[in-house]
């Protein structure tokens, strides 16, 4: 069978395919993935909102207490001055007065110097009882309100409970320590009474446990710094002011304090006392603290 072949005309035009058209689209903003998750704003939980920084602790500007050597020198100078005055009076002749002076009677309604609530011959100190309400109470003794404590005792009693005991008419705190027998070690008898490390504490005759002497911490110095302008008073220091606004601080409660002026009486080498009375007289509550070495 004969094959049929397509024979193209010699002058037929060649048809080429049309080129593809290129379209340029304008870029559109990408929509959010979901309308429930919008951009973070300061009010949404996912935003990084700036929290107020915790209140910084105040700078400690308390003055250091005088050294023991300086105290001994001052006491020795005072003792020499007293001896010199006594020797001078002993050398003078005894003169009998020709007339007697009547006793000075205070004015009507005026306070009497013998009943003003202060112990004669005592030195003045500042005492502060402070601590978190559900933590142990601490006793700090300072020479001045703006000095570093010379004594810091931590009592085995909660601050809230101790403040309730202060509501009574009289409060007696007795601190007893054991006297070391002679020959127990070197330096026996040279330890000052207030330098004893461990005490047995009694409140109104009831044993509450032990009291331990310790060195002041940063929190203790912060409390003393905040109260440096307070001579007498009581109140509460919030945790944010103390700079300890943590979970542990919240559990312990706010810090309560009571500051007053005390009369320090040194009875002997083994006994000292601190007496605090109401500034208005003897009608208010009275607090007495006794240090005894037996």
Coordinates of C-alpha atoms in Angstrom, one line a residue:
X1 CA 0.0 0.0 0.0
X2 CA 1.6 3.3 -0.9
X3 CA 2.7 5.6 2.0
X4 CA 1.1 9.1 2.2
X5 CA 3.6 11.8 3.2
X6 CA 2.6 15.3 4.1
X7 CA 4.2 17.7 1.8
X8 CA 4.3 21.3 3.0
X9 CA 4.2 24.2 0.7
X10 CA 7.5 25.8 0.1
X11 CA 6.2 29.4 1.0
X12 CA 4.0 28.5 4.1
X13 CA 4.6 30.7 7.2
X14 CA 6.0 29.2 10.4
X15 CA 3.7 29.6 13.5
X16 CA 5.5 30.2 16.8
X17 CA 3.8 29.9 20.3
X18 CA 2.9 33.1 22.0
X19 CA 5.1 34.1 25.0
X20 CA 3.6 33.7 28.6
X21 CA 2.4 36.9 30.3
X22 CA 4.1 37.9 33.5
X23 CA 1.8 39.5 36.2
X24 CA 3.2 41.6 39.1
X25 CA 1.1 41.4 42.2
X26 CA 1.2 44.1 45.0
X27 CA 2.4 42.6 48.3
X28 CA -0.3 42.4 50.9
X29 CA 0.1 42.4 54.7
X30 CA 0.0 38.9 56.2
X31 CA -3.1 38.5 58.3
X32 CA -2.8 37.1 61.9
X33 CA -3.0 33.4 62.3
X34 CA -6.0 33.6 64.5
X35 CA -8.1 36.5 65.7
X36 CA -7.7 35.1 69.3
X37 CA -4.0 35.8 69.4
X38 CA -3.4 39.5 68.8
X39 CA -0.2 41.5 69.2
X40 CA 1.0 41.7 72.8
X41 CA 0.1 44.8 74.6
X42 CA 1.1 46.0 78.1
X43 CA -2.3 44.9 79.4
X44 CA -2.2 41.4 78.0
X45 CA -0.5 38.6 80.1
X46 CA 2.0 37.9 77.3
X47 CA 3.4 41.4 77.3
X48 CA 6.7 42.2 79.1
X49 CA 5.4 44.9 81.4
X50 CA 8.1 46.6 83.5
X51 CA 7.5 45.8 87.2
X52 CA 8.4 48.4 89.8
X53 CA 11.8 47.6 91.2
X54 CA 11.9 46.6 94.9
X55 CA 12.7 49.5 97.3
X56 CA 16.4 49.6 97.9
X57 CA 17.7 49.2 101.5
X58 CA 18.9 52.4 103.1
X59 CA 22.7 53.0 103.4
X60 CA 24.0 52.1 106.8
X61 CA 25.4 55.2 108.5
X62 CA 25.4 54.0 112.1
X63 CA 28.4 55.0 114.2
X64 CA 30.6 52.3 115.7
X65 CA 30.5 51.9 119.5
X66 CA 33.7 52.9 121.4
X67 CA 36.3 50.3 121.8
X68 CA 36.7 48.4 125.1
X69 CA 40.1 49.9 125.6
X70 CA 38.7 53.4 125.3
X71 CA 35.9 52.6 127.7
X72 CA 38.4 51.2 130.2
X73 CA 40.5 54.4 129.9
X74 CA 37.5 56.6 130.4
X75 CA 36.4 54.6 133.5
X76 CA 39.9 54.8 134.9
X77 CA 40.1 58.5 134.4
X78 CA 36.7 59.0 136.1
X79 CA 37.8 56.8 139.0
X80 CA 41.0 58.8 139.5
X81 CA 39.0 62.1 139.4
X82 CA 36.6 60.8 142.1
X83 CA 39.5 59.7 144.3
X84 CA 41.1 63.1 143.9
X85 CA 37.8 64.9 144.9
X86 CA 37.4 62.6 147.9
X87 CA 41.0 63.3 149.0
X88 CA 40.4 67.0 148.7
X89 CA 37.3 66.9 150.9
X90 CA 39.0 64.8 153.5
X91 CA 41.8 67.3 153.8
X92 CA 39.3 70.2 154.5
X93 CA 38.4 70.8 158.2
X94 CA 34.9 69.9 159.3
X95 CA 32.8 73.0 159.8
X96 CA 29.5 73.0 161.8
X97 CA 26.9 75.2 160.1
X98 CA 25.4 77.9 162.3
X99 CA 22.0 77.5 160.9
X100 CA 20.1 74.7 159.1
X101 CA 18.5 75.0 155.7
X102 CA 15.0 73.9 155.3
X103 CA 14.3 71.2 152.8
X104 CA 13.3 72.4 149.3
X105 CA 9.7 71.7 148.8
X106 CA 8.6 71.2 145.1
X107 CA 6.0 73.4 143.7
X108 CA 2.4 72.4 143.8
X109 CA 1.7 70.0 141.0
X110 CA 5.3 69.8 140.0
X111 CA 7.2 66.5 139.5
X112 CA 9.5 65.4 142.3
X113 CA 13.1 64.5 141.3
X114 CA 12.9 61.5 143.6
X115 CA 9.8 60.0 142.0
X116 CA 10.4 60.8 138.3
X117 CA 10.8 57.2 137.4
X118 CA 14.5 57.2 136.9
X119 CA 17.1 55.4 138.9
X120 CA 19.8 57.6 140.4
X121 CA 23.3 56.8 139.4
X122 CA 22.3 54.8 136.3
X123 CA 23.6 55.4 132.8
X124 CA 21.1 55.9 129.9
X125 CA 20.9 53.5 127.0
X126 CA 18.5 52.8 124.2
X127 CA 16.7 49.5 124.0
X128 CA 14.7 48.2 121.1
X129 CA 12.6 45.0 121.0
X130 CA 11.8 44.1 117.4
X131 CA 11.0 41.1 115.1
X132 CA 8.5 39.8 112.6
X133 CA 5.2 38.9 114.3
X134 CA 5.6 35.2 113.7
X135 CA 9.3 35.1 114.3
X136 CA 11.5 35.4 117.4
X137 CA 11.8 38.7 119.2
X138 CA 15.2 40.4 119.4
X139 CA 16.6 42.8 122.0
X140 CA 19.1 45.4 120.9
X141 CA 20.9 47.7 123.3
X142 CA 22.6 50.8 121.9
X143 CA 24.4 53.6 123.6
X144 CA 22.7 56.1 121.3
X145 CA 19.9 55.6 118.7
X146 CA 22.3 56.2 115.9
X147 CA 25.1 53.7 117.0
X148 CA 25.7 50.1 116.3
X149 CA 24.2 47.8 119.0
X150 CA 26.5 46.7 121.7
X151 CA 24.3 43.8 122.6
X152 CA 21.9 41.8 120.4
X153 CA 19.9 38.9 122.1
X154 CA 17.4 36.7 120.3
X155 CA 14.8 35.3 122.7
X156 CA 13.0 32.0 122.2
X157 CA 9.6 33.8 122.0
X158 CA 7.5 35.1 119.1
X159 CA 7.3 38.8 118.7
X160 CA 3.5 38.8 118.7
X161 CA 3.3 36.9 121.9
X162 CA 5.9 39.1 123.6
X163 CA 3.9 42.2 122.6
X164 CA 0.8 40.7 124.2
X165 CA 2.8 40.2 127.4
X166 CA 3.7 43.9 127.2
X167 CA 0.0 44.7 127.7
X168 CA 0.4 43.6 131.4
X169 CA 1.0 46.2 134.1
X170 CA 4.5 44.9 134.8
X171 CA 6.8 42.7 132.8
X172 CA 10.0 41.2 134.2
X173 CA 12.5 39.5 131.9
X174 CA 15.3 37.6 133.8
X175 CA 18.3 36.2 131.9
X176 CA 20.6 33.8 133.7
X177 CA 23.8 32.3 132.7
X178 CA 26.1 29.8 134.5
X179 CA 29.3 31.0 136.2
X180 CA 32.3 28.9 135.1
X181 CA 34.1 27.2 138.0
X182 CA 37.7 28.4 138.7
X183 CA 40.3 26.7 136.7
X184 CA 38.0 25.6 133.9
X185 CA 40.2 27.4 131.3
X186 CA 42.4 30.4 130.6
X187 CA 40.9 33.8 131.1
X188 CA 38.2 32.8 133.6
X189 CA 36.5 35.8 135.1
X190 CA 37.6 38.2 132.4
X191 CA 34.4 37.8 130.3
X192 CA 32.1 40.7 130.6
X193 CA 28.6 39.9 131.7
X194 CA 26.9 41.1 128.5
X195 CA 29.4 39.1 126.4
X196 CA 28.1 35.8 127.6
X197 CA 26.8 33.8 124.6
X198 CA 23.9 31.7 126.1
X199 CA 21.2 32.6 128.6
X200 CA 18.2 31.0 130.2
X201 CA 15.2 33.3 129.8
X202 CA 12.3 33.8 132.2
X203 CA 9.3 36.1 131.6
X204 CA 7.4 37.0 134.8
X205 CA 8.8 33.9 136.5
X206 CA 7.9 31.5 133.6
X207 CA 10.7 29.9 131.7
X208 CA 10.4 30.5 128.0
X209 CA 13.6 28.8 126.8
X210 CA 16.9 30.3 125.9
X211 CA 18.3 33.6 124.7
X212 CA 21.4 33.6 122.4
X213 CA 23.7 36.5 121.8
X214 CA 24.6 37.0 118.1
X215 CA 26.3 39.5 115.9
X216 CA 24.1 42.0 114.0
X217 CA 23.1 40.9 110.5
X218 CA 22.3 43.1 107.5
X219 CA 18.6 43.0 108.5
X220 CA 19.3 44.1 112.0
X221 CA 21.4 47.0 110.9
X222 CA 18.7 48.0 108.4
X223 CA 16.2 48.2 111.3
X224 CA 18.5 50.2 113.4
X225 CA 19.1 52.6 110.4
X226 CA 15.4 53.1 109.8
X227 CA 14.9 53.8 113.5
X228 CA 17.9 56.1 114.0
X229 CA 15.7 59.1 114.4
X230 CA 13.3 57.4 116.8
X231 CA 14.1 57.8 120.5
X232 CA 10.8 56.5 122.0
X233 CA 7.9 54.8 120.2
X234 CA 6.4 51.7 118.8
X235 CA 5.1 50.7 115.4
X236 CA 5.3 48.4 112.4
X237 CA 7.8 48.4 109.5
X238 CA 6.3 46.8 106.3
X239 CA 8.2 44.2 104.4
X240 CA 8.6 46.4 101.3
X241 CA 10.3 49.1 103.4
X242 CA 12.7 46.4 104.8
X243 CA 13.5 45.2 101.2
X244 CA 12.4 41.6 102.0
X245 CA 9.1 41.4 100.1
X246 CA 9.4 37.6 99.5
X247 CA 7.3 34.6 100.3
X248 CA 9.3 33.9 103.4
X249 CA 8.9 37.5 104.6
X250 CA 5.1 37.4 103.9
X251 CA 4.8 34.3 106.1
X252 CA 6.7 35.9 108.9
X253 CA 4.5 39.0 108.9
X254 CA 5.4 42.7 109.2
X255 CA 8.2 43.7 111.5
X256 CA 7.0 45.2 114.8
X257 CA 9.2 47.2 117.1
X258 CA 9.2 49.0 120.4
X259 CA 11.9 51.4 121.4
X260 CA 12.5 53.2 124.7
X261 CA 15.1 54.7 127.0
X262 CA 16.5 52.4 129.6
X263 CA 18.4 53.0 132.8
X264 CA 21.3 50.7 133.0
X265 CA 22.4 49.8 136.5
X266 CA 25.6 47.7 137.1
X267 CA 25.1 46.0 140.5
X268 CA 28.3 43.9 140.4
X269 CA 30.5 41.9 138.0
X270 CA 27.8 39.3 137.8
X271 CA 24.6 41.4 137.7
X272 CA 23.2 44.2 135.6
X273 CA 19.7 45.6 135.1
X274 CA 17.8 47.6 132.5
X275 CA 14.8 49.6 133.7
X276 CA 12.3 51.1 131.3
X277 CA 9.4 53.3 132.6
X278 CA 6.7 55.3 131.0
X279 CA 8.0 58.8 130.3
X280 CA 4.8 60.3 131.9
X281 CA 5.6 58.7 135.2
X282 CA 4.8 55.4 137.0
X283 CA 1.3 55.0 135.7
X284 CA 2.2 53.2 132.5
X285 CA 3.6 49.7 131.9
X286 CA 7.0 48.9 133.3
X287 CA 9.6 46.7 131.8
X288 CA 12.7 45.4 133.6
X289 CA 15.4 43.2 132.2
X290 CA 17.9 41.5 134.6
X291 CA 21.2 39.9 133.6
X292 CA 22.5 37.5 136.3
X293 CA 25.4 35.2 136.3
X294 CA 25.0 32.4 138.9

